Amino acid sequence: MPSPTIPKTKLRPPALRQPIVARPRLTKALRDPCPLTVISAPAGSGKTTLALTWVTSQSARVAWLSLDTDDNDPIRFLNGFVASLQVAGEKLDFPRGPRELKGIIVDLINQLSETEEIAFVLDDYHLITEEAIHSALAYFLDHMPPSMQIVLVTRQEPPLPLARWRARRQLRELDLHDLRFTVEEAGTFFNQVMGLHLTSDQVQSLEQRTKGWVAGLQMAG
């Protein structure tokens, strides 16, 4: 069972605000399984919304962990990591007794060796600054079963060996450029979601001024 010290709200995807703008060009980019996906962009760029939209389209099971600064303690982080997988249906035991961090990770990898398809979203990963956690996650990613995929939602590129995974084609990346709204998406947002009935020229002007930044479009609307 999940640790009672972890709020259950951290272990489930937040509610997806409705209505939203369908963005098939992005959800299609996430369709094929990939060991690691990094969605990295500043606040207000629609990162979590994209992850939630992708989650709802998944046939695989989904684990979710919303991170905060308290999770910089390695054991607390691993407790949340395990608890999220338990909520998603994994029958895992957290290793007991004094163990080095790498030994705990190896134990978890072995427990997950026969798992069915599962996607694991770590939201707000930029709040993690503890090097031991980055190292533990990197080791997990190098050795996790092929039926798993990890999605990191972050405001900045994580300090992980991304170049190695790029070379192995085990990494998919989406950044601010990808998340910017196109003129067509901006038009849908203003006219269908916000009900503003703007002309195409007005939409294009606002899209250019905000550079497609989602929070900027909201403020402009």
PDB file of C-alpha atoms in Angstrom:
ATOM      1  CA  MET A   1       0.000   0.000   0.000  1.00  0.00           C
ATOM      2  CA  PRO A   2       1.179   3.592  -0.634  1.00  0.00           C
ATOM      3  CA  SER A   3       2.934   5.236   2.305  1.00  0.00           C
ATOM      4  CA  PRO A   4       0.479   7.220   4.500  1.00  0.00           C
ATOM      5  CA  THR A   5       3.016  10.080   4.508  1.00  0.00           C
ATOM      6  CA  ILE A   6       2.413  10.730   0.797  1.00  0.00           C
ATOM      7  CA  PRO A   7      -0.703  12.739  -0.145  1.00  0.00           C
ATOM      8  CA  LYS A   8      -2.835  10.661  -2.483  1.00  0.00           C
ATOM      9  CA  THR A   9      -3.319  13.718  -4.710  1.00  0.00           C
ATOM     10  CA  LYS A  10       0.370  13.469  -5.690  1.00  0.00           C
ATOM     11  CA  LEU A  11      -0.172   9.971  -7.028  1.00  0.00           C
ATOM     12  CA  ARG A  12      -2.918  10.608  -9.568  1.00  0.00           C
ATOM     13  CA  PRO A  13      -3.124  12.843 -12.647  1.00  0.00           C
ATOM     14  CA  PRO A  14      -4.803  16.184 -11.913  1.00  0.00           C
ATOM     15  CA  ALA A  15      -8.150  16.872 -13.537  1.00  0.00           C
ATOM     16  CA  LEU A  16      -7.882  17.943 -17.153  1.00  0.00           C
ATOM     17  CA  ARG A  17      -9.560  21.304 -17.577  1.00  0.00           C
ATOM     18  CA  GLN A  18     -12.289  21.333 -20.190  1.00  0.00           C
ATOM     19  CA  PRO A  19     -12.654  22.346 -22.898  1.00  0.00           C
ATOM     20  CA  ILE A  20      -9.186  22.053 -24.375  1.00  0.00           C
ATOM     21  CA  VAL A  21      -7.768  22.614 -27.826  1.00  0.00           C
ATOM     22  CA  ALA A  22      -7.119  19.345 -29.629  1.00  0.00           C
ATOM     23  CA  ARG A  23      -3.473  19.266 -30.721  1.00  0.00           C
ATOM     24  CA  PRO A  24      -3.103  16.100 -32.803  1.00  0.00           C
ATOM     25  CA  ARG A  25       0.330  17.146 -34.121  1.00  0.00           C
ATOM     26  CA  LEU A  26       1.655  16.815 -30.548  1.00  0.00           C
ATOM     27  CA  THR A  27      -0.313  13.791 -29.390  1.00  0.00           C
ATOM     28  CA  LYS A  28       0.740  11.957 -32.568  1.00  0.00           C
ATOM     29  CA  ALA A  29       4.359  12.775 -31.763  1.00  0.00           C
ATOM     30  CA  LEU A  30       3.875  10.995 -28.432  1.00  0.00           C
ATOM     31  CA  ARG A  31       1.999   8.029 -29.838  1.00  0.00           C
ATOM     32  CA  ASP A  32       4.863   5.595 -30.365  1.00  0.00           C
ATOM     33  CA  PRO A  33       6.418   4.166 -27.174  1.00  0.00           C
ATOM     34  CA  CYS A  34       9.806   5.595 -26.191  1.00  0.00           C
ATOM     35  CA  PRO A  35      11.845   4.806 -23.069  1.00  0.00           C
ATOM     36  CA  LEU A  36      12.154   8.479 -22.079  1.00  0.00           C
ATOM     37  CA  THR A  37      10.156  11.524 -23.144  1.00  0.00           C
ATOM     38  CA  VAL A  38      11.171  14.966 -21.869  1.00  0.00           C
ATOM     39  CA  ILE A  39       8.625  17.794 -22.159  1.00  0.00           C
ATOM     40  CA  SER A  40      10.637  20.878 -21.256  1.00  0.00           C
ATOM     41  CA  ALA A  41       9.362  24.461 -21.439  1.00  0.00           C
ATOM     42  CA  PRO A  42       8.750  27.501 -19.184  1.00  0.00           C
ATOM     43  CA  ALA A  43       5.719  27.882 -16.928  1.00  0.00           C
ATOM     44  CA  GLY A  44       2.429  28.398 -18.722  1.00  0.00           C
ATOM     45  CA  SER A  45       3.469  26.549 -21.864  1.00  0.00           C
ATOM     46  CA  GLY A  46       0.914  23.760 -21.591  1.00  0.00           C
ATOM     47  CA  LYS A  47       3.334  20.977 -20.596  1.00  0.00           C
ATOM     48  CA  THR A  48       1.131  19.287 -18.006  1.00  0.00           C
ATOM     49  CA  THR A  49      -1.966  19.702 -20.171  1.00  0.00           C
ATOM     50  CA  LEU A  50      -0.180  17.930 -23.013  1.00  0.00           C
ATOM     51  CA  ALA A  51       0.912  15.126 -20.689  1.00  0.00           C
ATOM     52  CA  LEU A  52      -2.644  14.767 -19.368  1.00  0.00           C
ATOM     53  CA  THR A  53      -4.084  14.714 -22.887  1.00  0.00           C
ATOM     54  CA  TRP A  54      -1.589  12.027 -23.844  1.00  0.00           C
ATOM     55  CA  VAL A  55      -2.385  10.039 -20.686  1.00  0.00           C
ATOM     56  CA  THR A  56      -6.105   9.953 -21.485  1.00  0.00           C
ATOM     57  CA  SER A  57      -5.343   8.513 -24.931  1.00  0.00           C
ATOM     58  CA  GLN A  58      -3.140   5.728 -23.560  1.00  0.00           C
ATOM     59  CA  SER A  59      -4.185   2.099 -23.702  1.00  0.00           C
ATOM     60  CA  ALA A  60      -1.319   1.253 -21.346  1.00  0.00           C
ATOM     61  CA  ARG A  61      -1.599   1.764 -17.609  1.00  0.00           C
ATOM     62  CA  VAL A  62      -0.373   5.134 -16.356  1.00  0.00           C
ATOM     63  CA  ALA A  63       1.449   6.024 -13.149  1.00  0.00           C
ATOM     64  CA  TRP A  64       1.688   9.686 -12.137  1.00  0.00           C
ATOM     65  CA  LEU A  65       3.786  11.493  -9.523  1.00  0.00           C
ATOM     66  CA  SER A  66       3.461  15.250  -8.947  1.00  0.00           C
ATOM     67  CA  LEU A  67       6.769  16.344  -7.440  1.00  0.00           C
ATOM     68  CA  ASP A  68       7.519  19.136  -4.978  1.00  0.00           C
ATOM     69  CA  THR A  69      10.648  20.414  -3.232  1.00  0.00           C
ATOM     70  CA  ASP A  70      10.168  17.978  -0.336  1.00  0.00           C
ATOM     71  CA  ASP A  71      10.875  15.142  -2.778  1.00  0.00           C
ATOM     72  CA  ASN A  72      14.565  16.087  -2.871  1.00  0.00           C
ATOM     73  CA  ASP A  73      15.078  13.542  -0.110  1.00  0.00           C
ATOM     74  CA  PRO A  74      16.067  10.348  -1.999  1.00  0.00           C
ATOM     75  CA  ILE A  75      14.060   7.985   0.207  1.00  0.00           C
ATOM     76  CA  ARG A  76      10.976  10.204   0.072  1.00  0.00           C
ATOM     77  CA  PHE A  77      11.371  10.392  -3.719  1.00  0.00           C
ATOM     78  CA  LEU A  78      11.594   6.602  -3.979  1.00  0.00           C
ATOM     79  CA  ASN A  79       8.617   6.196  -1.653  1.00  0.00           C
ATOM     80  CA  GLY A  80       6.581   8.385  -4.007  1.00  0.00           C
ATOM     81  CA  PHE A  81       7.993   6.548  -7.024  1.00  0.00           C
ATOM     82  CA  VAL A  82       6.919   3.168  -5.651  1.00  0.00           C
ATOM     83  CA  ALA A  83       3.569   4.459  -4.371  1.00  0.00           C
ATOM     84  CA  SER A  84       2.683   5.844  -7.811  1.00  0.00           C
ATOM     85  CA  LEU A  85       3.390   2.491  -9.431  1.00  0.00           C
ATOM     86  CA  GLN A  86       1.348   0.742  -6.739  1.00  0.00           C
ATOM     87  CA  VAL A  87      -1.627   3.021  -7.429  1.00  0.00           C
ATOM     88  CA  ALA A  88      -1.266   2.105 -11.124  1.00  0.00           C
ATOM     89  CA  GLY A  89      -1.595  -1.566 -10.210  1.00  0.00           C
ATOM     90  CA  GLU A  90       1.969  -2.741  -9.704  1.00  0.00           C
ATOM     91  CA  LYS A  91       2.475  -5.185  -6.838  1.00  0.00           C
ATOM     92  CA  LEU A  92       5.695  -3.729  -5.436  1.00  0.00           C
ATOM     93  CA  ASP A  93       7.348  -3.888  -2.053  1.00  0.00           C
ATOM     94  CA  PHE A  94       9.627  -1.083  -0.937  1.00  0.00           C
ATOM     95  CA  PRO A  95      12.958  -2.620   0.120  1.00  0.00           C
ATOM     96  CA  ARG A  96      13.341  -2.528   3.897  1.00  0.00           C
ATOM     97  CA  GLY A  97      16.385  -2.033   6.087  1.00  0.00           C
ATOM     98  CA  PRO A  98      19.528   0.037   5.477  1.00  0.00           C
ATOM     99  CA  ARG A  99      20.347  -0.156   1.782  1.00  0.00           C
ATOM    100  CA  GLU A 100      22.388   1.973  -0.559  1.00  0.00           C
ATOM    101  CA  LEU A 101      20.294   3.851  -3.105  1.00  0.00           C
ATOM    102  CA  LYS A 102      21.564   1.855  -6.081  1.00  0.00           C
ATOM    103  CA  GLY A 103      20.663  -1.399  -4.317  1.00  0.00           C
ATOM    104  CA  ILE A 104      17.098  -0.179  -3.805  1.00  0.00           C
ATOM    105  CA  ILE A 105      16.826   0.753  -7.492  1.00  0.00           C
ATOM    106  CA  VAL A 106      18.135  -2.670  -8.551  1.00  0.00           C
ATOM    107  CA  ASP A 107      15.521  -4.315  -6.304  1.00  0.00           C
ATOM    108  CA  LEU A 108      12.753  -2.251  -7.908  1.00  0.00           C
ATOM    109  CA  ILE A 109      13.987  -3.034 -11.431  1.00  0.00           C
ATOM    110  CA  ASN A 110      13.950  -6.744 -10.628  1.00  0.00           C
ATOM    111  CA  GLN A 111      10.420  -6.517  -9.224  1.00  0.00           C
ATOM    112  CA  LEU A 112       9.291  -4.772 -12.422  1.00  0.00           C
ATOM    113  CA  SER A 113      11.034  -7.190 -14.785  1.00  0.00           C
ATOM    114  CA  GLU A 114       7.808  -8.923 -15.844  1.00  0.00           C
ATOM    115  CA  THR A 115       5.523  -5.894 -15.779  1.00  0.00           C
ATOM    116  CA  GLU A 116       3.023  -5.207 -18.552  1.00  0.00           C
ATOM    117  CA  GLU A 117       3.025  -1.924 -20.471  1.00  0.00           C
ATOM    118  CA  ILE A 118       3.028   1.113 -18.217  1.00  0.00           C
ATOM    119  CA  ALA A 119       3.797   4.805 -18.712  1.00  0.00           C
ATOM    120  CA  PHE A 120       5.085   6.806 -15.765  1.00  0.00           C
ATOM    121  CA  VAL A 121       4.779  10.624 -15.698  1.00  0.00           C
ATOM    122  CA  LEU A 122       6.975  12.618 -13.300  1.00  0.00           C
ATOM    123  CA  ASP A 123       5.510  16.123 -13.238  1.00  0.00           C
ATOM    124  CA  ASP A 124       7.527  19.222 -12.200  1.00  0.00           C
ATOM    125  CA  TYR A 125      10.824  17.361 -12.318  1.00  0.00           C
ATOM    126  CA  HIS A 126      12.671  20.716 -12.332  1.00  0.00           C
ATOM    127  CA  LEU A 127      12.009  20.876  -8.574  1.00  0.00           C
ATOM    128  CA  ILE A 128      14.402  17.959  -8.069  1.00  0.00           C
ATOM    129  CA  THR A 129      17.926  19.256  -7.425  1.00  0.00           C
ATOM    130  CA  GLU A 130      19.443  16.353  -5.484  1.00  0.00           C
ATOM    131  CA  GLU A 131      22.216  14.752  -7.541  1.00  0.00           C
ATOM    132  CA  ALA A 132      21.675  11.351  -5.903  1.00  0.00           C
ATOM    133  CA  ILE A 133      18.113  11.293  -7.278  1.00  0.00           C
ATOM    134  CA  HIS A 134      19.251  12.210 -10.791  1.00  0.00           C
ATOM    135  CA  SER A 135      21.839   9.426 -10.663  1.00  0.00           C
ATOM    136  CA  ALA A 136      19.302   6.902  -9.349  1.00  0.00           C
ATOM    137  CA  LEU A 137      16.782   7.810 -12.068  1.00  0.00           C
ATOM    138  CA  ALA A 138      19.477   7.590 -14.753  1.00  0.00           C
ATOM    139  CA  TYR A 139      20.398   4.102 -13.557  1.00  0.00           C
ATOM    140  CA  PHE A 140      16.734   3.093 -13.531  1.00  0.00           C
ATOM    141  CA  LEU A 141      16.270   4.387 -17.083  1.00  0.00           C
ATOM    142  CA  ASP A 142      19.317   2.454 -18.286  1.00  0.00           C
ATOM    143  CA  HIS A 143      18.018  -0.817 -16.870  1.00  0.00           C
ATOM    144  CA  MET A 144      14.207  -0.606 -16.696  1.00  0.00           C
ATOM    145  CA  PRO A 145      12.130  -3.222 -18.557  1.00  0.00           C
ATOM    146  CA  PRO A 146      11.202  -2.425 -22.190  1.00  0.00           C
ATOM    147  CA  SER A 147       7.511  -2.422 -21.264  1.00  0.00           C
ATOM    148  CA  MET A 148       8.001   0.829 -19.298  1.00  0.00           C
ATOM    149  CA  GLN A 149       8.327   4.385 -20.488  1.00  0.00           C
ATOM    150  CA  ILE A 150       9.068   7.492 -18.436  1.00  0.00           C
ATOM    151  CA  VAL A 151       7.770  10.998 -19.189  1.00  0.00           C
ATOM    152  CA  LEU A 152       9.474  13.953 -17.466  1.00  0.00           C
ATOM    153  CA  VAL A 153       7.551  17.243 -17.369  1.00  0.00           C
ATOM    154  CA  THR A 154       9.945  20.029 -16.464  1.00  0.00           C
ATOM    155  CA  ARG A 155      10.692  23.734 -16.871  1.00  0.00           C
ATOM    156  CA  GLN A 156      14.321  23.086 -17.786  1.00  0.00           C
ATOM    157  CA  GLU A 157      16.420  20.353 -19.315  1.00  0.00           C
ATOM    158  CA  PRO A 158      17.069  17.785 -16.595  1.00  0.00           C
ATOM    159  CA  PRO A 159      20.676  17.033 -15.544  1.00  0.00           C
ATOM    160  CA  LEU A 160      20.568  13.508 -16.941  1.00  0.00           C
ATOM    161  CA  PRO A 161      22.753  11.814 -19.599  1.00  0.00           C
ATOM    162  CA  LEU A 162      20.436  12.877 -22.407  1.00  0.00           C
ATOM    163  CA  ALA A 163      23.166  12.840 -25.073  1.00  0.00           C
ATOM    164  CA  ARG A 164      23.725   9.133 -24.497  1.00  0.00           C
ATOM    165  CA  TRP A 165      20.032   8.360 -24.865  1.00  0.00           C
ATOM    166  CA  ARG A 166      19.761  10.564 -27.952  1.00  0.00           C
ATOM    167  CA  ALA A 167      22.562   8.567 -29.539  1.00  0.00           C
ATOM    168  CA  ARG A 168      20.704   5.344 -28.719  1.00  0.00           C
ATOM    169  CA  ARG A 169      17.427   6.784 -30.024  1.00  0.00           C
ATOM    170  CA  GLN A 170      15.891   6.181 -26.620  1.00  0.00           C
ATOM    171  CA  LEU A 171      14.890   9.811 -26.056  1.00  0.00           C
ATOM    172  CA  ARG A 172      12.020  11.933 -27.363  1.00  0.00           C
ATOM    173  CA  GLU A 173      12.052  15.673 -26.642  1.00  0.00           C
ATOM    174  CA  LEU A 174       9.408  18.377 -26.864  1.00  0.00           C
ATOM    175  CA  ASP A 175      10.321  21.973 -26.025  1.00  0.00           C
ATOM    176  CA  LEU A 176       8.826  25.469 -26.104  1.00  0.00           C
ATOM    177  CA  HIS A 177       9.054  25.611 -29.891  1.00  0.00           C
ATOM    178  CA  ASP A 178       6.917  22.481 -30.162  1.00  0.00           C
ATOM    179  CA  LEU A 179       4.396  23.642 -27.548  1.00  0.00           C
ATOM    180  CA  ARG A 180       3.760  27.075 -29.070  1.00  0.00           C
ATOM    181  CA  PHE A 181       0.255  27.359 -30.531  1.00  0.00           C
ATOM    182  CA  THR A 182       0.027  27.635 -34.294  1.00  0.00           C
ATOM    183  CA  VAL A 183      -2.277  30.260 -35.787  1.00  0.00           C
ATOM    184  CA  GLU A 184      -4.900  27.555 -36.368  1.00  0.00           C
ATOM    185  CA  GLU A 185      -4.664  26.336 -32.766  1.00  0.00           C
ATOM    186  CA  ALA A 186      -4.826  29.906 -31.485  1.00  0.00           C
ATOM    187  CA  GLY A 187      -7.969  30.480 -33.539  1.00  0.00           C
ATOM    188  CA  THR A 188      -9.588  27.389 -32.034  1.00  0.00           C
ATOM    189  CA  PHE A 189      -8.590  28.537 -28.558  1.00  0.00           C
ATOM    190  CA  PHE A 190      -9.985  32.064 -28.914  1.00  0.00           C
ATOM    191  CA  ASN A 191     -13.136  31.273 -30.842  1.00  0.00           C
ATOM    192  CA  GLN A 192     -14.214  27.845 -29.594  1.00  0.00           C
ATOM    193  CA  VAL A 193     -12.776  27.653 -26.090  1.00  0.00           C
ATOM    194  CA  MET A 194     -13.070  31.319 -25.097  1.00  0.00           C
ATOM    195  CA  GLY A 195     -15.998  32.164 -27.372  1.00  0.00           C
ATOM    196  CA  LEU A 196     -14.513  35.469 -28.577  1.00  0.00           C
ATOM    197  CA  HIS A 197     -15.361  35.216 -32.309  1.00  0.00           C
ATOM    198  CA  LEU A 198     -12.197  36.975 -33.466  1.00  0.00           C
ATOM    199  CA  THR A 199     -11.358  37.532 -37.102  1.00  0.00           C
ATOM    200  CA  SER A 200      -8.497  35.631 -38.679  1.00  0.00           C
ATOM    201  CA  ASP A 201      -6.447  38.843 -38.774  1.00  0.00           C
ATOM    202  CA  GLN A 202      -7.018  39.418 -35.053  1.00  0.00           C
ATOM    203  CA  VAL A 203      -6.051  35.838 -34.253  1.00  0.00           C
ATOM    204  CA  GLN A 204      -2.909  36.088 -36.348  1.00  0.00           C
ATOM    205  CA  SER A 205      -1.934  39.373 -34.700  1.00  0.00           C
ATOM    206  CA  LEU A 206      -2.362  37.952 -31.191  1.00  0.00           C
ATOM    207  CA  GLU A 207      -0.523  34.763 -32.082  1.00  0.00           C
ATOM    208  CA  GLN A 208       2.427  36.797 -33.373  1.00  0.00           C
ATOM    209  CA  ARG A 209       2.470  39.094 -30.319  1.00  0.00           C
ATOM    210  CA  THR A 210       2.407  36.207 -27.848  1.00  0.00           C
ATOM    211  CA  LYS A 211       4.571  33.961 -30.051  1.00  0.00           C
ATOM    212  CA  GLY A 212       2.050  31.205 -29.424  1.00  0.00           C
ATOM    213  CA  TRP A 213       2.761  31.089 -25.682  1.00  0.00           C
ATOM    214  CA  VAL A 214      -0.325  29.512 -24.118  1.00  0.00           C
ATOM    215  CA  ALA A 215      -0.388  31.668 -20.972  1.00  0.00           C
ATOM    216  CA  GLY A 216       0.061  34.759 -23.142  1.00  0.00           C
ATOM    217  CA  LEU A 217      -2.884  33.739 -25.313  1.00  0.00           C
ATOM    218  CA  GLN A 218      -5.006  33.299 -22.182  1.00  0.00           C
ATOM    219  CA  MET A 219      -4.078  36.741 -20.886  1.00  0.00           C
ATOM    220  CA  ALA A 220      -4.712  38.297 -24.293  1.00  0.00           C
ATOM    221  CA  GLY A 221      -8.104  36.585 -24.446  1.00  0.00           C
TER     222      GLY A 221
END
